[in-house]
Coordinates of C-alpha atoms and ligand atoms in Angstrom, one line a residue:
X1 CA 10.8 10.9 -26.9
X2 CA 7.7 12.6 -26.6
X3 CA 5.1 9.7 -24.9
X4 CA 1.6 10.2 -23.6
X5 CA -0.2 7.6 -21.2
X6 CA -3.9 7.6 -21.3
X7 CA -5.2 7.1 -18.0
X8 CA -3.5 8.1 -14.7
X9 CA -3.9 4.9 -13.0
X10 CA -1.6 2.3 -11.1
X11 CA 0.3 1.5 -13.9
X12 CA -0.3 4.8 -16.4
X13 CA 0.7 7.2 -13.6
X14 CA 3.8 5.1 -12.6
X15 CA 4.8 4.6 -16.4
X16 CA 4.6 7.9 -17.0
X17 CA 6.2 8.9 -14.3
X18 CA 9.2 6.9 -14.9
X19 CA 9.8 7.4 -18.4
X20 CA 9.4 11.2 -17.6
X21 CA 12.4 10.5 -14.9
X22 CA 14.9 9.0 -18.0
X23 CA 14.2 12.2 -19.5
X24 CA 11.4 11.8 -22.0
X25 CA 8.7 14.2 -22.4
X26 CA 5.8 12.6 -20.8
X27 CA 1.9 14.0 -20.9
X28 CA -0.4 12.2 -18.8
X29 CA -4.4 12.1 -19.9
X30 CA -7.1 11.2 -17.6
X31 CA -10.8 11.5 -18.1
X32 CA -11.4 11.8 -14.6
X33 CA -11.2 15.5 -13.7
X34 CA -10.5 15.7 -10.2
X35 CA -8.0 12.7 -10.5
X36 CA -6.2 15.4 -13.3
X37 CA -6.6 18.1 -10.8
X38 CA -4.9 16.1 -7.9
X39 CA -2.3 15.7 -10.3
X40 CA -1.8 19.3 -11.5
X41 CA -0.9 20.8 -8.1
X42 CA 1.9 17.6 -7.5
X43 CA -0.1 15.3 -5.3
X44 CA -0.5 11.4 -6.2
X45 CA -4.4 10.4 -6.0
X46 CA -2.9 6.9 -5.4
X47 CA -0.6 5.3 -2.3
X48 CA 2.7 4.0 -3.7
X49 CA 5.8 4.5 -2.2
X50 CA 8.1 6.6 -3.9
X51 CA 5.6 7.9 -6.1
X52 CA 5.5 11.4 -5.1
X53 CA 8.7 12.2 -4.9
X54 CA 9.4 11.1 -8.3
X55 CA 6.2 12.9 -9.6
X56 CA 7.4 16.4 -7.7
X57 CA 11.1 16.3 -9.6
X58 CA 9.6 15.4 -12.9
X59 CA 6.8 18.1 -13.1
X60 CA 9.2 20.8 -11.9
X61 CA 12.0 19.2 -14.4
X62 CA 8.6 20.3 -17.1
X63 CA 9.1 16.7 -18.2
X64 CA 5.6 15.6 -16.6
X65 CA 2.6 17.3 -17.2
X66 CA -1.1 16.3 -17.0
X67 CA -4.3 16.7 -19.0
X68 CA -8.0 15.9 -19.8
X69 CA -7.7 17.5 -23.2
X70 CA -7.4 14.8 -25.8
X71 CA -6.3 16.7 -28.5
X72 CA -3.2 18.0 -27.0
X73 CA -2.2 14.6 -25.3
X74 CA -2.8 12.8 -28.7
X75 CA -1.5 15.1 -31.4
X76 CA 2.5 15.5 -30.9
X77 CA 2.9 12.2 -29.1
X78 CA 5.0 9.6 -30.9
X79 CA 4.0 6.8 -28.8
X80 CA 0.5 6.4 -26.9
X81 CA 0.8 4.0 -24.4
X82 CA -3.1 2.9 -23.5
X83 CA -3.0 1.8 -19.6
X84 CA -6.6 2.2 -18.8
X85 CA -8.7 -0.5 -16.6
X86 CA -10.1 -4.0 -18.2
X87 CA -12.2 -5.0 -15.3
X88 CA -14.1 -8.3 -15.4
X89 CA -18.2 -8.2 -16.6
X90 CA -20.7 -9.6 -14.6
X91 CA -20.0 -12.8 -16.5
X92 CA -16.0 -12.6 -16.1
X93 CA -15.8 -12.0 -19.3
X94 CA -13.1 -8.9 -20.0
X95 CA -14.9 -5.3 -20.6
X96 CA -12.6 -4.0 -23.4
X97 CA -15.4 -0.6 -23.1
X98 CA -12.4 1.6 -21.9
X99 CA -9.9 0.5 -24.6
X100 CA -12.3 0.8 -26.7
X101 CA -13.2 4.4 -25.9
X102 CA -9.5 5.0 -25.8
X103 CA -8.9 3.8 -29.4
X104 CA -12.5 6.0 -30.9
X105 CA -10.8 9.1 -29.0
X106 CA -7.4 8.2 -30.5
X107 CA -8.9 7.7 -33.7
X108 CA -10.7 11.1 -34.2
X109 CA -7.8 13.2 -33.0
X110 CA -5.4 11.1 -35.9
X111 CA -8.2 12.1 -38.2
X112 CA -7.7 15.7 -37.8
X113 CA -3.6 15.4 -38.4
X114 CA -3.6 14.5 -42.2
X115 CA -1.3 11.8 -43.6
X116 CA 2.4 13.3 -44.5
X117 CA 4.1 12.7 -40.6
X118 CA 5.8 9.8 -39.2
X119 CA 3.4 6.9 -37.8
X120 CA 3.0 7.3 -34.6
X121 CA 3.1 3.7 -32.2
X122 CA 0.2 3.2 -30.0
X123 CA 0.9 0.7 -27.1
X124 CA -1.6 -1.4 -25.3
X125 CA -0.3 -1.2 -21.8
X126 CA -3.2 -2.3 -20.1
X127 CA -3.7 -6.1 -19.7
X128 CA -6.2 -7.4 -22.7
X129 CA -7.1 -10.7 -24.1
X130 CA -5.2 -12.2 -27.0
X131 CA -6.3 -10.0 -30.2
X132 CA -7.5 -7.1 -28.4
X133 CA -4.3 -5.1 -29.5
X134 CA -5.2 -5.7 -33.2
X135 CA -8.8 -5.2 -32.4
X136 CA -7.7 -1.8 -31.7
X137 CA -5.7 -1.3 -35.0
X138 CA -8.4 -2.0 -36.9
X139 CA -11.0 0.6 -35.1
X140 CA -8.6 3.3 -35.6
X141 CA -8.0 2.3 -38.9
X142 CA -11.9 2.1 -39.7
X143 CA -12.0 5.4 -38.5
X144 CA -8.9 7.2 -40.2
X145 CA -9.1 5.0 -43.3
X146 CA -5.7 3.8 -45.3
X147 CA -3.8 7.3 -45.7
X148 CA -3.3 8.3 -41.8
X149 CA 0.1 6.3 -40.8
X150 CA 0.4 4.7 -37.5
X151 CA 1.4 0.9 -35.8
X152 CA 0.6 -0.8 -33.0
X153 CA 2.3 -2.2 -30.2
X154 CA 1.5 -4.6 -27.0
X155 CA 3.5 -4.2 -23.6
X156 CA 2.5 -5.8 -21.0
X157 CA 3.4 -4.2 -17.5
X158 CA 4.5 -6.3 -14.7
X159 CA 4.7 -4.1 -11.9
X160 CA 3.9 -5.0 -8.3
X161 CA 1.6 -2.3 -6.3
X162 CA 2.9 -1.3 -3.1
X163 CA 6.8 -1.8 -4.5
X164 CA 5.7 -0.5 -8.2
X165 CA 8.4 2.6 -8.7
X166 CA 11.4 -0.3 -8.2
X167 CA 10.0 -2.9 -10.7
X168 CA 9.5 -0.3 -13.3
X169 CA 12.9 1.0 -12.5
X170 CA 14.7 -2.7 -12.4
X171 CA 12.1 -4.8 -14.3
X172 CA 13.4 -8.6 -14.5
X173 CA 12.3 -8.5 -18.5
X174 CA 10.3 -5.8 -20.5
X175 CA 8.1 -7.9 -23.1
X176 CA 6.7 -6.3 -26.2
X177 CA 4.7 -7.4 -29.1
X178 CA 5.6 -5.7 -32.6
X179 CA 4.4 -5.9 -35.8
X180 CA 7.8 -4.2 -37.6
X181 CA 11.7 -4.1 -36.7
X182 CA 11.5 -0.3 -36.6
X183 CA 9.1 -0.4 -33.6
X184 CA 10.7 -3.1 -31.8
X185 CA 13.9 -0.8 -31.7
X186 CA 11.9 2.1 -31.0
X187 CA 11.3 -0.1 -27.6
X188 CA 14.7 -1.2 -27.1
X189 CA 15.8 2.6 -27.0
X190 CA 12.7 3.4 -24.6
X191 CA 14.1 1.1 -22.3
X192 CA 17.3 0.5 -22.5
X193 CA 17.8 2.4 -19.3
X194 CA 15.8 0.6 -17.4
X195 CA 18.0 -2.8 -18.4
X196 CA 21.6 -1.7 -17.6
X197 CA 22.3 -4.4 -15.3
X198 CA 21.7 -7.0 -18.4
X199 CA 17.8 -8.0 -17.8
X200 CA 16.0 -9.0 -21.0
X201 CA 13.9 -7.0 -23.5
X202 CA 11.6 -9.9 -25.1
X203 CA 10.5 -8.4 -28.8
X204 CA 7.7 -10.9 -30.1
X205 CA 4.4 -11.3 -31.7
X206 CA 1.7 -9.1 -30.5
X207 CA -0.2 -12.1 -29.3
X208 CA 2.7 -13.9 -27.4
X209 CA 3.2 -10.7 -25.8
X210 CA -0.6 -10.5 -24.8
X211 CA -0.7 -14.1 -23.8
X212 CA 2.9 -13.9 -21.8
X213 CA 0.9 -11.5 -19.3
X214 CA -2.1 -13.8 -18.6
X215 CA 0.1 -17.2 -18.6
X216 CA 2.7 -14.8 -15.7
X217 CA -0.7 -14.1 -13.3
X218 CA -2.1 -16.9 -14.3
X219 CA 1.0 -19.1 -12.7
X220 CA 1.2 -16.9 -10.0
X221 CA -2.5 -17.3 -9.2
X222 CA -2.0 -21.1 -9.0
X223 CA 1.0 -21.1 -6.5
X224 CA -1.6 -19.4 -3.7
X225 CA -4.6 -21.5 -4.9
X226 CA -2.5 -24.1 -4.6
X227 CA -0.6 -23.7 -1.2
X228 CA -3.8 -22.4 -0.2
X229 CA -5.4 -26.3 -0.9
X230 CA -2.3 -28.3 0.8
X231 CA -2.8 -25.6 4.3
X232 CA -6.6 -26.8 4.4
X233 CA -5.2 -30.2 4.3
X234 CA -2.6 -29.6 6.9
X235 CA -5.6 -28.5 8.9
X236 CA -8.1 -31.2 8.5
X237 CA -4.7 -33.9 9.5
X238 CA -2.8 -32.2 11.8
X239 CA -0.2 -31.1 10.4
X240 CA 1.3 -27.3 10.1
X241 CA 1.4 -25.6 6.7
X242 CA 4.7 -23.6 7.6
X243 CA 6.7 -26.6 8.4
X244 CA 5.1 -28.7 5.7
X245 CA 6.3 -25.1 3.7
X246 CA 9.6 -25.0 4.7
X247 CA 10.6 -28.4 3.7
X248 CA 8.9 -28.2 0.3
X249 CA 10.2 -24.7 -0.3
X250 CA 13.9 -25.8 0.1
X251 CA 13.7 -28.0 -3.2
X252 CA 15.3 -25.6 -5.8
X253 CA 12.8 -27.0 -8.1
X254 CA 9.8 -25.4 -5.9
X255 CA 11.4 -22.1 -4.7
X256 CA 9.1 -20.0 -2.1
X257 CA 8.1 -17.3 -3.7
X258 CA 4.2 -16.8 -3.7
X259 CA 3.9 -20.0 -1.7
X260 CA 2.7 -18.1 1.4
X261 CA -1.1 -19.3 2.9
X262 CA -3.9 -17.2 3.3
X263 CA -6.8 -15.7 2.5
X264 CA -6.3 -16.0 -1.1
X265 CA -5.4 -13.6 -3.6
X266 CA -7.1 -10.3 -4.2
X267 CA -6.3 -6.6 -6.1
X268 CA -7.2 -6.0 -9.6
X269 CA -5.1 -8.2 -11.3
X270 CA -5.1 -12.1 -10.6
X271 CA -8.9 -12.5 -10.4
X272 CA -9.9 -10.9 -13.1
X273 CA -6.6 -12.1 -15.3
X274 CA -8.0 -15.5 -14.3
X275 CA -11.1 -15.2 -15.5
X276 CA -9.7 -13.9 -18.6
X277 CA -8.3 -17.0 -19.1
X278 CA -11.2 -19.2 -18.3
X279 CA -13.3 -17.0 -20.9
X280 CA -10.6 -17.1 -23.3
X281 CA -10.3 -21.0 -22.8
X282 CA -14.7 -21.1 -22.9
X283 CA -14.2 -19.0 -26.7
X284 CA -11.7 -21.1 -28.1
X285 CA -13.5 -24.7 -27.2
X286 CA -10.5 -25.7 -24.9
X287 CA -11.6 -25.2 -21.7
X288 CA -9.3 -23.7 -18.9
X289 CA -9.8 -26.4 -16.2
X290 CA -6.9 -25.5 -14.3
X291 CA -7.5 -21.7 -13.9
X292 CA -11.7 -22.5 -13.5
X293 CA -9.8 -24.2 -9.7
X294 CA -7.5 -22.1 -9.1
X295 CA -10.4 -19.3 -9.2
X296 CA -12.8 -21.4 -7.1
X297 CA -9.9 -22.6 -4.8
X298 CA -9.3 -19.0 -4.4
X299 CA -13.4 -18.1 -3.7
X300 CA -13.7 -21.0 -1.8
X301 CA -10.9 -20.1 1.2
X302 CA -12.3 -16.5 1.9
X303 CA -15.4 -18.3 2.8
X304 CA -13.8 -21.2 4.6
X305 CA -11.6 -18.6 6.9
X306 CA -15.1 -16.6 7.6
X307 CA -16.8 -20.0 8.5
X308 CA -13.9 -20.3 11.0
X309 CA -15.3 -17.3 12.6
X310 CA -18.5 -18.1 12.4
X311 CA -17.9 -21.3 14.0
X312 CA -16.3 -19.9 16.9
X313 CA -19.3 -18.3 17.9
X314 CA -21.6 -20.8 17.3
X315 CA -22.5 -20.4 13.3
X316 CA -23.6 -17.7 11.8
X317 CA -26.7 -16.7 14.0
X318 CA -24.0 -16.5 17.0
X319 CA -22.4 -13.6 14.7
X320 CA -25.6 -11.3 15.2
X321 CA -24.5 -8.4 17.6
X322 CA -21.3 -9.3 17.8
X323 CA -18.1 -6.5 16.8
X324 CA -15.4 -7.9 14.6
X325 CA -12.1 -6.1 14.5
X326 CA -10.5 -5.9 11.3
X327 CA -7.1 -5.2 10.8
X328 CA -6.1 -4.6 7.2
X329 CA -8.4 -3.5 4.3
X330 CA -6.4 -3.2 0.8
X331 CA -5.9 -6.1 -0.7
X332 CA -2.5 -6.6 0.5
X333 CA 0.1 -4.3 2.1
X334 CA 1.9 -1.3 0.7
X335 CA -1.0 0.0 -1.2
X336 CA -4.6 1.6 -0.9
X337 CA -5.8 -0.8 -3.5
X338 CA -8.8 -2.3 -2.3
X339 CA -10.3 -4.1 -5.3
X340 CA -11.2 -7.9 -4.3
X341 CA -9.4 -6.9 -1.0
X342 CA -10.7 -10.3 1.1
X343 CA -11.0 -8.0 4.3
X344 CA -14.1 -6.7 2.0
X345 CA -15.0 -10.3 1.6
X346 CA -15.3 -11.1 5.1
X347 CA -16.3 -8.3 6.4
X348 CA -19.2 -8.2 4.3
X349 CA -20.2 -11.8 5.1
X350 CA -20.3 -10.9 8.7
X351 CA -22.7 -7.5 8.1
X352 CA -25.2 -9.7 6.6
X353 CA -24.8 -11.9 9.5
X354 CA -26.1 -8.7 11.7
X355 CA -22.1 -8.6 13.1
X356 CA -20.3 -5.2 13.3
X357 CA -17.5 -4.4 11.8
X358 CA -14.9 -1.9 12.4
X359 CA -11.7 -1.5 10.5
X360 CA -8.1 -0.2 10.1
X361 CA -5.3 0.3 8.1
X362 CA -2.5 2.7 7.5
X363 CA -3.7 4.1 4.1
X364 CA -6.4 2.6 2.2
X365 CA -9.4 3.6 4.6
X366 CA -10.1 7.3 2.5
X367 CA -11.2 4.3 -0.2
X368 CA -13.1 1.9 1.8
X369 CA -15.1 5.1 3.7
X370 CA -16.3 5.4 -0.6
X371 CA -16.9 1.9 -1.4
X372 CA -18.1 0.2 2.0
X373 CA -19.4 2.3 4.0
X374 CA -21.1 0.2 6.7
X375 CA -17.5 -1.1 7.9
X376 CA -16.7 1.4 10.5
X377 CA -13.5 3.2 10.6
X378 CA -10.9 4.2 13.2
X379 CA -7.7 5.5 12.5
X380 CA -5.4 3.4 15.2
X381 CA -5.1 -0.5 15.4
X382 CA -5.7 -0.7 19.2
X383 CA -8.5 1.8 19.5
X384 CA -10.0 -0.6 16.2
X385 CA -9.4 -3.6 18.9
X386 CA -11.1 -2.0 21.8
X387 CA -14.2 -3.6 23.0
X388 CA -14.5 -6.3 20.1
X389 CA -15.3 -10.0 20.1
X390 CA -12.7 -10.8 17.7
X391 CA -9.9 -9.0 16.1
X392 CA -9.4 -10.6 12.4
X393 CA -6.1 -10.0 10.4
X394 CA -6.3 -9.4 6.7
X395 CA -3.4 -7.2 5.3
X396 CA -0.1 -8.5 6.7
X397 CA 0.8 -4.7 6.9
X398 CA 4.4 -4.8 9.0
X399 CA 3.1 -2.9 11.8
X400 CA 1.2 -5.7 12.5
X401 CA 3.5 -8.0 12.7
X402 CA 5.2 -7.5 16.2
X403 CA 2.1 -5.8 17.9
X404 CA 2.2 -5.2 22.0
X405 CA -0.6 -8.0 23.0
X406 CA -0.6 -7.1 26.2
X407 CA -2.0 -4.1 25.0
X408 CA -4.5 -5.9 22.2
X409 CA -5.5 -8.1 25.3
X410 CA -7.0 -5.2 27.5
X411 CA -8.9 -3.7 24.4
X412 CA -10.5 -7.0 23.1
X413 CA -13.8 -7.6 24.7
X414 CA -12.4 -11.3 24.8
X415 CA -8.9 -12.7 23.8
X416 CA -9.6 -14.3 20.4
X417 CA -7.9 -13.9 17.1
X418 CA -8.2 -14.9 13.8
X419 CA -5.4 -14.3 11.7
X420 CA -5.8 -14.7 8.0
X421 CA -1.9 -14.2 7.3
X422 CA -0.1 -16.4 10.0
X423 CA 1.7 -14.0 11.3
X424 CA 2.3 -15.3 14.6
X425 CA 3.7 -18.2 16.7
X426 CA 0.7 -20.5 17.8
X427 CA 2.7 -21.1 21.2
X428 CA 3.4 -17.2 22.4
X429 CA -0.1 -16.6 21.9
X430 CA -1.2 -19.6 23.9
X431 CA 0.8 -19.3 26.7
X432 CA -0.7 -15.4 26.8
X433 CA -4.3 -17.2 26.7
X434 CA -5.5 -16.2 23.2
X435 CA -7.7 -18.4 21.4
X436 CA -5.3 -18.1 17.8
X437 CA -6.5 -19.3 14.5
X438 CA -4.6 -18.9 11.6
X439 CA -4.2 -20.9 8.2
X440 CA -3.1 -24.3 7.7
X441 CA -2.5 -24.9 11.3
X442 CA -4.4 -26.4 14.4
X443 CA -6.3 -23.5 16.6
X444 CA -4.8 -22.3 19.9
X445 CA -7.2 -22.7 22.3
X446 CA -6.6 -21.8 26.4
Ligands
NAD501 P1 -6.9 2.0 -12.8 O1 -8.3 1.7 -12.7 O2 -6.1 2.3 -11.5 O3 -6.6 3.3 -13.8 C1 -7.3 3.4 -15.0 C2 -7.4 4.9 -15.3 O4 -7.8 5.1 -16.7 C3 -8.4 5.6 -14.5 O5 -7.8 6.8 -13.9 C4 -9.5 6.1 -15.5 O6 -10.1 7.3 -15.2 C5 -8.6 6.2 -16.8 N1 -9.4 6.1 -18.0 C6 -10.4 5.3 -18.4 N2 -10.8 5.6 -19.6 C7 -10.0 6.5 -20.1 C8 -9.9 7.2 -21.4 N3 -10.7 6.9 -22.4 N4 -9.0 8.2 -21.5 C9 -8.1 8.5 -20.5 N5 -8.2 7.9 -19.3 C10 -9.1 6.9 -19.1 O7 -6.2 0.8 -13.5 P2 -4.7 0.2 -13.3 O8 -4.7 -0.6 -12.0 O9 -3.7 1.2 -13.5 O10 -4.7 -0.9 -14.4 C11 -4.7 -0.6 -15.8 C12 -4.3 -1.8 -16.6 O11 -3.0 -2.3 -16.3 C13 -5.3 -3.0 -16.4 O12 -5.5 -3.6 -17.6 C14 -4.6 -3.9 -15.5 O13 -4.9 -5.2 -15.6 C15 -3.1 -3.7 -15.9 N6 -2.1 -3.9 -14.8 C16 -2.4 -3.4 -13.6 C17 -1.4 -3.6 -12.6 C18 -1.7 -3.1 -11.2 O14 -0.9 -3.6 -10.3 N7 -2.7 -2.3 -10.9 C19 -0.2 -4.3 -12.9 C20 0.0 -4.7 -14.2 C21 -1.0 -4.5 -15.2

């Protein structure tokens, strides 16, 4: 099938990508030249794992090409899957502005095509509030008036940065919202390779498919917000969230996925998909209560973990001069996504506390160096450790996990750590005389 994804993002270049690799023809648009220029020569402007790989095979295979011309990605494509950002507003309300240009620019190229061809589908990808896929319907129609065929379509995408190329490839259901059987099993066809081993393709309503995607985050949001509430307990009684996890995890009716304490969640997805639904909940009259806590829960333990470090060193004044160490800036491992990343968070509480901060991680730093420029970088963990008051822990990147402490121990200025992911034992690093604070359990103090 002959498919274009507008904008070259997370989930557009990935989609695109994919479909290219079960043999579809697959044109790529971005309105960001240098993005489409990365693209041209066969190198991936994001970090995901697999990505480029599959990119290289499917531009040589001439399956996968990319463009900022509008005309060409718009006028032979019989599906158009939209897959640009809808970031949150200053009032955390959705900004539908790039869907919105995307529909105007769909619009005037359909214009120019005359009515006698088959309707062509386009998809909203992206992740938009309920009625936002028929909003766009009826721009384009406004536009091309009643002669100019075409339907539209909603398909959520569920991918996972960081393991993205594998859910695409094996996704545990493919939801879409249709408005007629012929599109539906235009989608079934689409994807049927993707669902050999017997996972489900959900065809529905375009706004049960919209709504599925916000109810999915929305769940998953509340699992962390609310593990994150029970580990704050387990600190202010004594107990220790991973035991108190364990025992809770092992009832089949709990299961531990996304149960794991911390800083909260971050990336581009779960806080704004939350605040969707609180503004959603605010426009309908029936407020959202449960989402409006998991959101503050969520705000609220990014600043309780950086009041732990302030607290250490006397409050916040005692921060002034001081060098944090921070290991880990995307907003979780496996990716260079930094968008609500809490190292950002944390480390820019502690600049406007007059600390310093310094940071690693393995790939997303060529993004922080753009959007926070007073953290400084250095590009190996213990050199990021050497001479600082405090290393902090952020991004449970694996090579963190087993690090050499001996080594940590000679570059910190003094032996303390605070570790935003639990990642170690409380007792090894006691008995090597750190002071260890972590989440949901007691400090380690020599
Ligand atoms: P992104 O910001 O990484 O990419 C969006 C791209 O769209 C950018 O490259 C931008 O230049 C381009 N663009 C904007 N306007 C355009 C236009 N008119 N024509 C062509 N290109 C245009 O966004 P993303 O992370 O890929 O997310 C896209 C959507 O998918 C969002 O709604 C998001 O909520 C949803 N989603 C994201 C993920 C994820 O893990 N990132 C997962 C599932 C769903």
């Amino acid at each position: 099938m002959k498919l274009t994804m507008v904008g070259t993002g997370y989930v557009g270049l990935v989609t695109g990508v994919c479909f290219a690799n079960t043999g579809n023809e697959v044109v790529c648009l971005d309105v960001d030249p240098a993005k489409i220029e990365r693209l041209s020569r066969g190198e991936s402007p994001i970090y995901e794992p697999g990505l480029t790989e599959l990119m290289e095979r499917n531009i040589a295979a001439g399956r996968l090409t990319f463009t900022l011309d509008k005309t060409r990605a718009y006028r032979d494509a019989e599906m158009i899957f939209i897959c640009v950002g809808t970031p949150s507003d200053e009032r955390g309300h959705t900004n539908l502005g790039y869907i919105q240009q995307a529909a105007d620019d769909i619009a005037s190229v359909l214009t120019t095509l005359g009515p006698g061809q088959k309707p062509k589908v386009i998809v909203v990808k992206s992740t938009v509030p309920v009625g936002a896929t028929l909003m766009v319907k009826d721009r384009i129609r406004k536009v091309v008036g009643p002669e100019i065929p075409f339907e539209v379509a909603d398909n959520p995408e569920f991918l996972k940065e960081g393991d993205a190329i594998n859910d695409f490839n094996r996704p545990d259901r493919v939801v879409v919202g249709v408005e007629s059987e012929r599109v539906g099993e235009l989608f079934r066809d689409l994807y049927e390779p993707f669902v050999r081993q017997g996972n489900p393709i959900f065809i529905m309503d375009v706004p049960s498919a919209e709504m599925v995607k916000y109810a999915s985050n929305n769940f998953l949001a509340t699992k962390i917000s609310f593990i994150n509430e029970m580990a704050n307990l387990c600190e202010a009684y004594g107990a220790n969230i991973n035991r108190v996890r364990e025992g809770m995890c092992s009832d089949r009716r709990i299961g531990s996925h996304f149960l794991y304490p911390g800083l909260g969640y971050g990336g581009s997805c779960f806080p704004k998909d939350t605040l969707a639904c609180i503004m959603m909940g605010d426009l309908s009259g029936l407020p959202t209560q449960l989402s409006r806590a998991v959101h503050e829960v969520n705000q609220r333990q990014r600043e309780l973990f950086f009041q732990k470090i302030a607290g250490h060193f006397g409050g916040e004044r005692g921060l002034a001069g001081r060098t944090l160490a921070l290991w880990g800036l995307a907003f979780k491992p496996r990716t260079d996504d930094i968008r609500e990343a809490p190292a950002l968070t944390l480390a820019a509480r502690a600049l406007s506390c007059s600390a310093k901060v310094r940071g690693y991680d393995p790939v997303a730093m060529d993004n922080v160096r753009k959007e926070a420029p007073d953290i400084e970088l250095i590009d190996e963990m213990y050199a990021c450790a050497r001479g600082a008051d405090a290393l902090v822990i952020s991004t449970d990147w694996d090579e963190f996990k087993s690090p050499d402490f001996g080594r940590l121990a000679e570059a910190l200025k003094s032996k303390v750590i605070f570790d935003g992911r639990n990642l170690y034992q409380r007792s090894k690093l006691g008995e090597m005389g750190f002071t260890y604070y972590s989440v949901g359990r007691a400090p380690v103090k020599p």
